[in-house]
């Protein structure tokens, strides 16, 4: 059995799924995806979406720049009726890179402008935009903030690979301070300010980002942290509960709340120098350093706490939950099943279909436990043009409300238009999951401290940018 995508037809893919004992289903008659989806007081005109995909291409002060506009407008024209706007920092020190978007008073007009142009592009292409739902993802990058790490707790494995001094490659020392309760309390208010700005700008919803091991995601796993934001489930959810409470106090129900959560953080992986395959870094058992895992066997997902979290968020009035898992920094095969690793990265230690299935299963279980909540699913892109058929099957089977793609959307921004009009996707437009976008994200050796990212194989704008980033690595 090959780990690579070399299916001649859908039957080959179905056979591989069966041979691996997985439960991914494919439906070729596109019906359910065309149905509108009610999200709070909004209606999305179809069940296809675009995940937050940052392009690391803002200005140094966090405003959208030329390539940011280009990406958003292409997404607007693409036919998806739910666009989940990219990671936008609520505070300068919480940016993941020097070109990440930043929401503040100074940038609000620019964010309003990009939103307006995205809607306008959608209207011009699709005839209407009253059924297009667009939100913004609010974030603090925590451990992965680009200037210095903000850690919720000391992690015995990740502290060794998180650098406090990138130039000298100095890892986090044992006496490095964790973010204080005081810092977190003040940060809650910063989130509320960002939420108010988002509402005034005109976003339909905000995402209080709790995924991919950034600060709020790390807080959910802060079992070893002392004080009121650590330890018990109640304490670990205090930060997000407080933010929601404060937003409701200020805005009532005027702003729709959504969140992208990790339902499984997974273990940190590294490359085995002999096989190039990813292998878990040595880890202790029990393993109290991650969310959504079985502490006695951290290779296994345990949805007990993620289910409690979804219930709590739903009860607090969150209308849409986007399910994700893993970390782009230490277990990329979990967050986004891939064909080829990025330079320096490891080869997938599992068949990527197993990764796709892990996403679909966890999402399906959550959707089935909360049938009235809008659940957005991840993990489709590796399936290339067959992703449309998996999306149709999952929506039909009520294992997800909206199927969305990430890498697939920067390769093929109008995948929904093709999918819904032709009932198929073009094999020569889909994402090949070969890692150029991640390589660009990691390329920081230029004047601005960050190269923009996009789809090198499918979008010729990024070919010279990639060339330049390669040259910068040699310099
Ligand atoms: C270049 C790039 C940028 C991304 N930006 C974000 C982001 O801003 N916020 C987020 O939650 N996830 C982000 N992701 C993760 C994707 O949204 C998505 O979860 C992941 O790629 C898996 O979905 P896929 O298989 O459809 O690509 C990014 C991924 C890539 C490769």
CSV table of C-alpha atoms and ligand atoms in Angstrom, one decimal:
chain,number,residue,atom,x,y,z
A,1,UNK,CA,0.0,0.0,0.0
A,2,UNK,CA,1.5,3.3,-1.1
A,3,UNK,CA,1.2,6.4,1.2
A,4,UNK,CA,1.0,8.6,-1.9
A,5,UNK,CA,-2.0,9.9,-3.8
A,6,UNK,CA,-2.0,7.8,-6.9
A,7,UNK,CA,-5.6,6.8,-7.4
A,8,UNK,CA,-6.7,6.4,-11.0
A,9,UNK,CA,-10.3,6.8,-10.1
A,10,UNK,CA,-12.7,7.0,-7.2
A,11,UNK,CA,-13.0,3.2,-6.9
A,12,UNK,CA,-9.2,3.0,-6.3
A,13,UNK,CA,-9.6,5.5,-3.5
A,14,UNK,CA,-12.6,3.6,-2.0
A,15,UNK,CA,-10.6,0.4,-2.1
A,16,UNK,CA,-7.7,2.0,-0.2
A,17,UNK,CA,-10.1,3.4,2.4
A,18,UNK,CA,-11.6,0.0,2.9
A,19,UNK,CA,-8.1,-1.7,3.0
A,20,UNK,CA,-7.1,0.7,5.8
A,21,UNK,CA,-10.4,0.0,7.6
A,22,UNK,CA,-11.4,3.6,7.6
A,23,UNK,CA,-14.9,5.1,7.5
A,24,UNK,CA,-14.5,7.9,5.0
A,25,UNK,CA,-17.4,7.9,2.6
A,26,UNK,CA,-17.7,9.5,-0.9
A,27,UNK,CA,-20.9,10.6,-2.5
A,28,UNK,CA,-20.7,11.8,-6.1
A,29,UNK,CA,-24.2,13.3,-6.5
A,30,UNK,CA,-23.9,16.8,-5.1
A,31,UNK,CA,-27.1,17.7,-3.3
A,32,UNK,CA,-26.5,18.4,0.4
A,33,UNK,CA,-23.7,20.9,-0.2
A,34,UNK,CA,-26.1,23.1,-2.2
A,35,UNK,CA,-28.4,23.5,0.8
A,36,UNK,CA,-28.2,26.7,2.8
A,37,UNK,CA,-27.0,26.5,6.4
A,38,UNK,CA,-28.5,28.6,9.2
A,39,UNK,CA,-25.8,30.0,11.5
A,40,UNK,CA,-27.3,32.0,14.4
A,41,UNK,CA,-29.2,34.8,12.7
A,42,UNK,CA,-27.4,34.4,9.4
A,43,UNK,CA,-27.8,32.0,6.5
A,44,UNK,CA,-24.9,30.7,4.5
A,45,UNK,CA,-26.1,30.0,1.0
A,46,UNK,CA,-24.3,26.6,0.7
A,47,UNK,CA,-22.4,24.2,2.9
A,48,UNK,CA,-18.9,24.9,1.6
A,49,UNK,CA,-16.4,27.1,3.4
A,50,UNK,CA,-12.8,28.4,3.5
A,51,UNK,CA,-10.7,28.0,6.6
A,52,UNK,CA,-8.6,30.8,8.0
A,53,UNK,CA,-5.5,30.9,5.8
A,54,UNK,CA,-3.0,33.6,6.7
A,55,UNK,CA,-0.7,34.8,3.9
A,56,UNK,CA,1.9,36.4,6.2
A,57,UNK,CA,1.6,39.3,3.8
A,58,UNK,CA,0.3,42.3,5.8
A,59,UNK,CA,2.3,45.5,6.4
A,60,UNK,CA,4.7,45.6,9.3
A,61,UNK,CA,2.0,47.4,11.4
A,62,UNK,CA,-0.5,44.7,10.6
A,63,UNK,CA,-2.7,46.2,7.9
A,64,UNK,CA,-3.7,44.1,4.9
A,65,UNK,CA,-1.4,44.7,1.9
A,66,UNK,CA,-1.6,44.0,-1.8
A,67,UNK,CA,-1.4,40.1,-1.6
A,68,UNK,CA,-3.8,40.1,1.4
A,69,UNK,CA,-6.4,41.9,-0.7
A,70,UNK,CA,-5.7,39.6,-3.6
A,71,UNK,CA,-6.3,36.5,-1.5
A,72,UNK,CA,-9.4,37.7,0.2
A,73,UNK,CA,-11.0,38.9,-3.1
A,74,UNK,CA,-10.2,35.6,-4.7
A,75,UNK,CA,-11.9,33.8,-1.8
A,76,UNK,CA,-14.8,36.2,-2.2
A,77,UNK,CA,-15.2,35.4,-5.8
A,78,UNK,CA,-14.9,31.6,-5.2
A,79,UNK,CA,-18.4,30.7,-4.3
A,80,UNK,CA,-18.1,29.4,-0.7
A,81,UNK,CA,-20.7,31.0,1.5
A,82,UNK,CA,-18.7,30.9,4.7
A,83,UNK,CA,-15.3,32.5,4.7
A,84,UNK,CA,-13.4,32.2,8.0
A,85,UNK,CA,-11.1,35.3,8.0
A,86,UNK,CA,-7.5,34.6,8.9
A,87,UNK,CA,-5.6,34.7,12.2
A,88,UNK,CA,-5.5,38.4,13.3
A,89,UNK,CA,-3.6,39.3,16.4
A,90,UNK,CA,-5.4,41.2,19.2
A,91,UNK,CA,-2.1,42.7,20.4
A,92,UNK,CA,1.3,43.3,18.8
A,93,UNK,CA,3.3,41.1,21.1
A,94,UNK,CA,0.9,38.2,20.2
A,95,UNK,CA,1.6,38.2,16.5
A,96,UNK,CA,3.0,35.0,15.0
A,97,UNK,CA,5.1,36.8,12.5
A,98,UNK,CA,6.0,40.3,11.5
A,99,UNK,CA,3.4,40.4,8.8
A,100,UNK,CA,0.4,38.9,10.6
A,101,UNK,CA,-2.7,41.1,10.6
A,102,UNK,CA,-3.3,43.1,13.8
A,103,UNK,CA,-6.6,44.4,14.9
A,104,UNK,CA,-6.6,47.8,16.6
A,105,UNK,CA,-8.0,51.3,16.2
A,106,UNK,CA,-5.3,52.2,13.7
A,107,UNK,CA,-6.1,49.2,11.4
A,108,UNK,CA,-9.8,49.1,11.7
A,109,UNK,CA,-10.5,51.1,8.6
A,110,UNK,CA,-8.2,48.9,6.5
A,111,UNK,CA,-9.9,45.7,7.8
A,112,UNK,CA,-13.2,47.3,6.9
A,113,UNK,CA,-12.0,48.0,3.5
A,114,UNK,CA,-10.8,44.5,2.8
A,115,UNK,CA,-14.1,43.1,4.1
A,116,UNK,CA,-16.1,45.5,1.8
A,117,UNK,CA,-14.0,44.6,-1.2
A,118,UNK,CA,-14.4,40.8,-0.5
A,119,UNK,CA,-18.2,41.2,-0.3
A,120,UNK,CA,-18.2,43.3,-3.4
A,121,UNK,CA,-16.2,40.7,-5.3
A,122,UNK,CA,-18.6,38.0,-4.2
A,123,UNK,CA,-21.6,40.0,-5.2
A,124,UNK,CA,-20.2,40.8,-8.7
A,125,UNK,CA,-19.3,37.2,-9.3
A,126,UNK,CA,-22.3,35.4,-7.6
A,127,UNK,CA,-25.0,38.0,-7.9
A,128,UNK,CA,-25.7,38.4,-4.2
A,129,UNK,CA,-23.9,38.5,-0.9
A,130,UNK,CA,-26.7,38.5,1.7
A,131,UNK,CA,-26.1,34.8,2.0
A,132,UNK,CA,-22.3,35.1,2.5
A,133,UNK,CA,-21.1,34.8,6.1
A,134,UNK,CA,-17.6,36.2,6.8
A,135,UNK,CA,-15.8,36.2,10.2
A,136,UNK,CA,-12.4,37.1,11.6
A,137,UNK,CA,-10.2,34.9,13.7
A,138,UNK,CA,-8.8,36.7,16.8
A,139,UNK,CA,-5.6,35.3,18.2
A,140,UNK,CA,-2.6,35.6,20.5
A,141,UNK,CA,0.2,33.3,19.4
A,142,UNK,CA,1.4,32.5,22.9
A,143,UNK,CA,4.4,30.2,22.8
A,144,UNK,CA,4.8,30.9,19.1
A,145,UNK,CA,4.7,34.7,19.2
A,146,UNK,CA,7.5,35.9,17.0
A,147,UNK,CA,9.2,38.3,19.3
A,148,UNK,CA,9.2,36.2,22.5
A,149,UNK,CA,7.3,33.2,23.7
A,150,UNK,CA,4.3,33.6,26.1
A,151,UNK,CA,3.8,30.3,27.7
A,152,UNK,CA,0.8,29.1,29.7
A,153,UNK,CA,2.9,26.4,31.4
A,154,UNK,CA,6.3,24.7,31.2
A,155,UNK,CA,6.1,21.9,28.7
A,156,UNK,CA,8.9,19.4,29.3
A,157,UNK,CA,9.2,18.6,25.5
A,158,UNK,CA,8.2,21.8,23.8
A,159,UNK,CA,10.3,24.1,26.1
A,160,UNK,CA,13.4,22.4,24.6
A,161,UNK,CA,12.4,23.4,21.0
A,162,UNK,CA,10.8,26.8,21.8
A,163,UNK,CA,13.5,29.4,21.4
A,164,UNK,CA,13.8,32.5,23.5
A,165,UNK,CA,16.7,33.7,21.5
A,166,UNK,CA,16.4,32.6,17.8
A,167,UNK,CA,19.8,33.9,16.8
A,168,UNK,CA,21.7,31.9,19.4
A,169,UNK,CA,19.1,29.1,19.3
A,170,UNK,CA,18.6,29.3,23.1
A,171,UNK,CA,15.6,27.3,24.3
A,172,UNK,CA,13.3,28.2,27.1
A,173,UNK,CA,15.1,28.0,30.4
A,174,UNK,CA,13.5,26.3,33.5
A,175,UNK,CA,13.1,29.7,35.2
A,176,UNK,CA,11.4,31.4,32.3
A,177,UNK,CA,8.1,33.0,33.6
A,178,UNK,CA,4.8,31.7,32.5
A,179,UNK,CA,2.2,34.4,31.6
A,180,UNK,CA,0.8,35.7,34.8
A,181,UNK,CA,-2.9,35.7,35.9
A,182,UNK,CA,-2.7,39.4,35.8
A,183,UNK,CA,-1.5,39.4,32.2
A,184,UNK,CA,-4.3,37.1,31.2
A,185,UNK,CA,-6.9,39.2,33.0
A,186,UNK,CA,-5.8,42.3,31.1
A,187,UNK,CA,-5.7,40.3,27.9
A,188,UNK,CA,-9.3,39.3,28.3
A,189,UNK,CA,-10.1,43.0,28.0
A,190,UNK,CA,-8.0,43.3,24.9
A,191,UNK,CA,-10.0,40.5,23.3
A,192,UNK,CA,-13.2,42.4,24.2
A,193,UNK,CA,-11.8,45.5,22.5
A,194,UNK,CA,-11.0,43.5,19.4
A,195,UNK,CA,-14.5,42.0,19.4
A,196,UNK,CA,-16.0,45.4,19.6
A,197,UNK,CA,-13.8,46.6,16.7
A,198,UNK,CA,-14.8,43.5,14.7
A,199,UNK,CA,-18.4,44.2,15.2
A,200,UNK,CA,-18.1,47.9,14.2
A,201,UNK,CA,-16.1,46.9,11.2
A,202,UNK,CA,-18.9,44.7,10.1
A,203,UNK,CA,-17.7,41.1,10.5
A,204,UNK,CA,-20.6,38.7,10.8
A,205,UNK,CA,-18.8,36.7,13.5
A,206,UNK,CA,-15.5,36.5,15.5
A,207,UNK,CA,-13.6,33.4,16.2
A,208,UNK,CA,-12.0,33.2,19.6
A,209,UNK,CA,-9.2,31.0,18.4
A,210,UNK,CA,-8.4,28.1,20.6
A,211,UNK,CA,-6.5,25.8,18.3
A,212,UNK,CA,-3.1,24.8,17.0
A,213,UNK,CA,-1.4,25.2,20.4
A,214,UNK,CA,-1.4,29.0,20.4
A,215,UNK,CA,-2.1,30.8,23.7
A,216,UNK,CA,-5.8,29.9,24.2
A,217,UNK,CA,-5.2,26.4,23.0
A,218,UNK,CA,-2.3,26.0,25.3
A,219,UNK,CA,-4.4,27.3,28.2
A,220,UNK,CA,-6.9,24.4,27.6
A,221,UNK,CA,-4.0,22.0,28.2
A,222,UNK,CA,-2.6,23.9,31.2
A,223,UNK,CA,-3.3,21.0,33.6
A,224,UNK,CA,0.0,21.6,35.4
A,225,UNK,CA,-0.4,25.4,35.7
A,226,UNK,CA,-1.0,26.8,39.2
A,227,UNK,CA,-3.7,29.4,40.0
A,228,UNK,CA,-7.1,30.3,38.6
A,229,UNK,CA,-6.3,29.6,34.9
A,230,UNK,CA,-4.7,26.2,35.4
A,231,UNK,CA,-5.4,22.7,36.7
A,232,UNK,CA,-9.1,21.8,36.7
A,233,UNK,CA,-11.2,21.9,33.5
A,234,UNK,CA,-13.1,24.8,35.0
A,235,UNK,CA,-9.9,26.8,35.5
A,236,UNK,CA,-8.5,26.0,32.1
A,237,UNK,CA,-11.7,27.3,30.5
A,238,UNK,CA,-11.8,30.4,32.6
A,239,UNK,CA,-10.1,32.6,30.1
A,240,UNK,CA,-12.5,31.9,27.2
A,241,UNK,CA,-15.5,31.9,29.5
A,242,UNK,CA,-14.5,35.4,30.8
A,243,UNK,CA,-14.0,36.7,27.4
A,244,UNK,CA,-17.4,35.5,26.2
A,245,UNK,CA,-19.0,36.9,29.4
A,246,UNK,CA,-17.4,40.3,28.9
A,247,UNK,CA,-18.3,40.5,25.2
A,248,UNK,CA,-21.9,39.7,26.0
A,249,UNK,CA,-21.9,42.4,28.7
A,250,UNK,CA,-20.7,44.9,26.1
A,251,UNK,CA,-22.4,43.8,22.9
A,252,UNK,CA,-25.3,41.5,24.1
A,253,UNK,CA,-26.1,39.1,21.2
A,254,UNK,CA,-25.2,41.6,18.5
A,255,UNK,CA,-22.0,39.9,17.5
A,256,UNK,CA,-22.1,36.3,16.6
A,257,UNK,CA,-19.5,34.2,18.4
A,258,UNK,CA,-17.6,31.3,16.9
A,259,UNK,CA,-14.5,29.4,17.9
A,260,UNK,CA,-11.9,27.1,16.2
A,261,UNK,CA,-10.8,24.5,18.7
A,262,UNK,CA,-8.3,21.8,18.9
A,263,UNK,CA,-10.0,18.6,19.9
A,264,UNK,CA,-6.7,16.7,20.0
A,265,UNK,CA,-3.3,18.4,20.5
A,266,UNK,CA,-1.2,15.3,19.9
A,267,UNK,CA,2.4,14.7,20.8
A,268,UNK,CA,5.4,16.6,19.5
A,269,UNK,CA,7.2,14.7,16.7
A,270,UNK,CA,10.6,14.9,15.2
A,271,UNK,CA,12.4,13.4,12.1
A,272,UNK,CA,13.9,10.0,12.5
A,273,UNK,CA,17.4,10.6,10.9
A,274,UNK,CA,17.4,7.0,9.5
A,275,UNK,CA,14.0,6.8,7.9
A,276,UNK,CA,13.1,10.5,7.6
A,277,UNK,CA,9.7,9.5,9.1
A,278,UNK,CA,8.1,11.5,11.9
A,279,UNK,CA,8.4,9.8,15.3
A,280,UNK,CA,7.1,11.1,18.7
A,281,UNK,CA,9.8,12.7,20.8
A,282,UNK,CA,10.3,10.7,23.9
A,283,UNK,CA,7.4,11.4,26.2
A,284,UNK,CA,6.4,10.6,29.8
A,285,UNK,CA,3.3,8.6,30.8
A,286,UNK,CA,0.9,9.8,32.2
A,287,UNK,CA,1.1,12.8,29.8
A,288,UNK,CA,-0.7,15.8,31.3
A,289,UNK,CA,0.5,18.3,28.7
A,290,UNK,CA,-2.1,18.3,26.0
A,291,UNK,CA,-5.8,18.7,25.4
A,292,UNK,CA,-8.0,15.9,24.0
A,293,UNK,CA,-5.6,13.1,24.6
A,294,UNK,CA,-5.7,9.9,26.5
A,295,UNK,CA,-3.1,10.7,29.2
A,296,UNK,CA,-2.1,7.1,29.6
A,297,UNK,CA,-1.7,6.6,25.8
A,298,UNK,CA,-1.3,10.1,24.3
A,299,UNK,CA,-1.2,8.7,20.7
A,300,UNK,CA,-5.0,8.2,21.2
A,301,UNK,CA,-7.7,10.9,21.0
A,302,UNK,CA,-9.9,11.3,24.0
A,303,UNK,CA,-12.9,13.5,23.3
A,304,UNK,CA,-14.2,13.6,26.9
A,305,UNK,CA,-13.0,17.2,27.6
A,306,UNK,CA,-13.5,18.5,24.0
A,307,UNK,CA,-17.1,17.4,24.3
A,308,UNK,CA,-17.4,19.2,27.7
A,309,UNK,CA,-15.9,22.3,26.1
A,310,UNK,CA,-18.2,22.3,23.1
A,311,UNK,CA,-21.2,22.0,25.5
A,312,UNK,CA,-20.0,24.8,27.6
A,313,UNK,CA,-19.4,27.1,24.6
A,314,UNK,CA,-22.8,26.2,23.1
A,315,UNK,CA,-24.5,27.0,26.5
A,316,UNK,CA,-22.6,30.3,26.5
A,317,UNK,CA,-24.1,31.2,23.1
A,318,UNK,CA,-21.4,30.2,20.7
A,319,UNK,CA,-23.1,29.5,17.4
A,320,UNK,CA,-20.4,27.8,15.3
A,321,UNK,CA,-17.5,25.6,16.2
A,322,UNK,CA,-14.7,24.8,13.8
A,323,UNK,CA,-13.0,21.5,14.7
A,324,UNK,CA,-9.3,21.1,14.2
A,325,UNK,CA,-6.3,19.3,15.8
A,326,UNK,CA,-2.6,19.2,16.1
A,327,UNK,CA,0.1,21.9,15.7
A,328,UNK,CA,1.8,23.3,12.6
A,329,UNK,CA,5.0,23.4,14.6
A,330,UNK,CA,5.4,20.0,16.1
A,331,UNK,CA,3.0,17.5,14.4
A,332,UNK,CA,2.0,18.8,11.0
A,333,UNK,CA,0.7,15.4,9.8
A,334,UNK,CA,-2.0,15.7,12.5
A,335,UNK,CA,-3.2,19.2,11.6
A,336,UNK,CA,-2.9,18.8,7.8
A,337,UNK,CA,-2.3,15.4,6.3
A,338,UNK,CA,0.3,15.8,3.6
A,339,UNK,CA,2.0,14.2,0.6
A,340,UNK,CA,5.5,15.6,1.0
A,341,UNK,CA,7.1,17.2,3.9
A,342,UNK,CA,8.5,20.8,3.8
A,343,UNK,CA,12.3,21.1,3.7
A,344,UNK,CA,13.6,20.0,7.2
A,345,UNK,CA,10.2,18.4,7.9
A,346,UNK,CA,9.5,14.7,8.4
A,347,UNK,CA,7.8,12.3,6.1
A,348,UNK,CA,4.3,11.4,7.3
A,349,UNK,CA,4.5,8.5,9.8
A,350,UNK,CA,1.0,7.3,8.8
A,351,UNK,CA,-1.0,7.0,5.6
A,352,UNK,CA,-2.5,10.5,5.1
A,353,UNK,CA,-5.9,8.9,4.8
A,354,UNK,CA,-5.6,7.9,8.5
A,355,UNK,CA,-5.1,11.6,9.3
A,356,UNK,CA,-8.1,12.6,7.2
A,357,UNK,CA,-10.2,9.9,8.9
A,358,UNK,CA,-9.0,11.2,12.4
A,359,UNK,CA,-10.4,14.6,11.5
A,360,UNK,CA,-13.7,13.3,10.1
A,361,UNK,CA,-14.3,10.9,13.0
A,362,UNK,CA,-13.7,13.4,15.8
A,363,UNK,CA,-15.8,16.0,13.9
A,364,UNK,CA,-18.5,13.5,13.2
A,365,UNK,CA,-18.7,12.5,16.9
A,366,UNK,CA,-19.0,16.1,18.0
A,367,UNK,CA,-21.6,17.0,15.4
A,368,UNK,CA,-23.7,13.9,16.3
A,369,UNK,CA,-23.5,14.9,20.0
A,370,UNK,CA,-24.6,18.5,19.2
A,371,UNK,CA,-26.8,18.2,16.2
A,372,UNK,CA,-28.2,21.7,16.4
A,373,UNK,CA,-24.8,23.4,16.6
A,374,UNK,CA,-23.1,24.5,13.3
A,375,UNK,CA,-19.9,22.4,13.2
A,376,UNK,CA,-17.3,23.2,10.6
A,377,UNK,CA,-15.0,20.4,9.5
A,378,UNK,CA,-11.3,20.3,8.6
A,379,UNK,CA,-9.1,17.7,6.9
A,380,UNK,CA,-10.4,17.6,3.4
A,381,UNK,CA,-7.5,18.9,1.2
A,382,UNK,CA,-5.4,15.8,1.0
A,383,UNK,CA,-8.3,14.1,-0.9
A,384,UNK,CA,-7.7,16.5,-3.8
A,385,UNK,CA,-10.6,16.6,-6.3
A,386,UNK,CA,-12.4,13.8,-4.3
A,387,UNK,CA,-12.7,16.2,-1.4
A,388,UNK,CA,-16.0,17.4,-2.8
A,389,UNK,CA,-17.4,13.9,-2.5
A,390,UNK,CA,-16.3,13.4,1.0
A,391,UNK,CA,-17.8,16.8,1.9
A,392,UNK,CA,-21.1,15.8,0.3
A,393,UNK,CA,-21.1,12.5,2.2
A,394,UNK,CA,-20.2,14.1,5.6
A,395,UNK,CA,-22.9,16.7,5.3
A,396,UNK,CA,-25.5,14.2,4.2
A,397,UNK,CA,-24.5,11.9,7.0
A,398,UNK,CA,-24.9,14.8,9.5
A,399,UNK,CA,-21.3,14.4,10.5
A,400,UNK,CA,-20.6,18.1,9.8
A,401,UNK,CA,-22.6,21.2,8.9
A,402,UNK,CA,-20.1,23.0,6.7
A,403,UNK,CA,-17.1,21.4,5.0
A,404,UNK,CA,-14.2,23.8,4.6
A,405,UNK,CA,-10.8,23.7,3.1
A,406,UNK,CA,-7.6,25.5,3.9
A,407,UNK,CA,-4.6,24.7,1.6
A,408,UNK,CA,-7.2,23.6,-1.0
A,409,UNK,CA,-8.5,27.2,-1.1
A,410,UNK,CA,-5.3,29.0,-1.8
A,411,UNK,CA,-4.6,26.5,-4.6
A,412,UNK,CA,-8.2,26.7,-6.0
A,413,UNK,CA,-10.1,29.6,-4.5
A,414,UNK,CA,-13.1,28.9,-6.7
A,415,UNK,CA,-13.4,25.3,-5.8
A,416,UNK,CA,-16.9,25.8,-4.6
A,417,UNK,CA,-18.1,27.4,-7.8
A,418,UNK,CA,-16.8,24.5,-9.8
A,419,UNK,CA,-18.0,21.9,-7.3
A,420,UNK,CA,-21.5,23.2,-7.1
A,421,UNK,CA,-22.0,24.0,-10.8
A,422,UNK,CA,-20.1,21.1,-12.3
A,423,UNK,CA,-20.5,18.6,-9.5
A,424,UNK,CA,-16.8,17.9,-9.7
A,425,UNK,CA,-13.4,19.6,-9.1
A,426,UNK,CA,-10.6,20.0,-11.7
A,427,UNK,CA,-7.7,17.7,-10.9
A,428,UNK,CA,-5.3,20.2,-12.3
A,429,UNK,CA,-6.3,23.0,-10.0
A,430,UNK,CA,-6.4,21.2,-6.6
A,431,UNK,CA,-3.8,21.4,-3.8
A,432,UNK,CA,-1.1,18.7,-4.0
A,433,UNK,CA,-0.2,19.0,-0.3
A,434,UNK,CA,3.5,19.3,-1.2
A,435,UNK,CA,4.4,21.9,1.5
A,436,UNK,CA,5.5,25.0,-0.4
A,437,UNK,CA,3.1,27.2,1.4
A,438,UNK,CA,4.5,26.1,4.8
A,439,UNK,CA,8.0,26.5,3.5
A,440,UNK,CA,7.2,30.1,2.6
A,441,UNK,CA,5.6,30.6,6.0
A,442,UNK,CA,8.8,29.5,7.7
A,443,UNK,CA,11.0,31.7,5.4
A,444,UNK,CA,11.9,34.9,7.3
A,445,UNK,CA,15.2,35.9,6.0
A,446,UNK,CA,14.2,39.1,4.2
A,447,UNK,CA,14.0,42.8,4.9
A,448,UNK,CA,10.5,42.4,6.4
A,449,UNK,CA,11.4,39.4,8.5
A,450,UNK,CA,8.8,37.3,6.7
A,451,UNK,CA,8.1,36.0,3.2
A,452,UNK,CA,4.4,36.0,2.0
A,453,UNK,CA,2.9,32.6,1.5
A,454,UNK,CA,0.6,31.1,-1.1
A,455,UNK,CA,0.3,28.2,-3.5
A,456,UNK,CA,3.6,27.8,-5.5
A,457,UNK,CA,2.4,25.0,-7.7
A,458,UNK,CA,-0.9,26.5,-8.6
A,459,UNK,CA,-0.5,30.3,-8.4
A,460,UNK,CA,2.3,31.8,-10.5
A,461,UNK,CA,2.5,34.9,-8.3
A,462,UNK,CA,4.3,32.8,-5.7
A,463,UNK,CA,6.9,31.2,-8.0
A,464,UNK,CA,9.4,34.1,-7.9
A,465,UNK,CA,8.7,34.7,-4.2
A,466,UNK,CA,9.6,31.1,-3.6
A,467,UNK,CA,12.8,31.4,-5.7
A,468,UNK,CA,13.8,34.4,-3.6
A,469,UNK,CA,13.1,32.6,-0.4
A,470,UNK,CA,15.3,29.8,-1.5
A,471,UNK,CA,18.1,32.1,-2.4
A,472,UNK,CA,17.7,33.8,1.0
A,473,UNK,CA,18.3,30.5,2.7
A,474,UNK,CA,21.6,30.1,1.0
A,475,UNK,CA,22.8,33.7,1.8
B,1,LIG,C1,-0.2,28.7,4.8
B,1,LIG,C2,-1.2,28.3,5.9
B,1,LIG,C3,-1.8,29.3,6.6
B,1,LIG,C4,-2.7,29.0,7.7
B,1,LIG,N1,-3.3,30.0,8.4
B,1,LIG,C5,-4.2,29.6,9.4
B,1,LIG,C6,-4.8,30.6,10.2
B,1,LIG,O1,-4.7,31.8,10.0
B,1,LIG,N2,-5.6,30.2,11.2
B,1,LIG,C7,-5.9,28.9,11.4
B,1,LIG,O2,-6.7,28.5,12.3
B,1,LIG,N3,-5.3,27.9,10.7
B,1,LIG,C8,-4.5,28.3,9.7
B,1,LIG,N4,-3.9,27.3,8.9
B,1,LIG,C9,-4.4,25.9,9.0
B,1,LIG,C10,-5.6,25.6,8.0
B,1,LIG,O3,-6.6,26.5,8.2
B,1,LIG,C11,-6.1,24.2,8.0
B,1,LIG,O4,-6.5,23.9,9.3
B,1,LIG,C12,-5.0,23.2,7.6
B,1,LIG,O5,-4.3,23.6,6.5
B,1,LIG,C13,-5.7,21.8,7.4
B,1,LIG,O6,-6.8,21.9,6.4
B,1,LIG,P1,-6.5,21.5,4.9
B,1,LIG,O7,-6.2,20.1,4.9
B,1,LIG,O8,-7.8,21.9,4.2
B,1,LIG,O9,-5.4,22.4,4.4
B,1,LIG,C14,-3.0,27.6,7.9
B,1,LIG,C15,-2.4,26.6,7.2
B,1,LIG,C16,-1.5,27.0,6.2
B,1,LIG,C17,-0.8,25.9,5.4
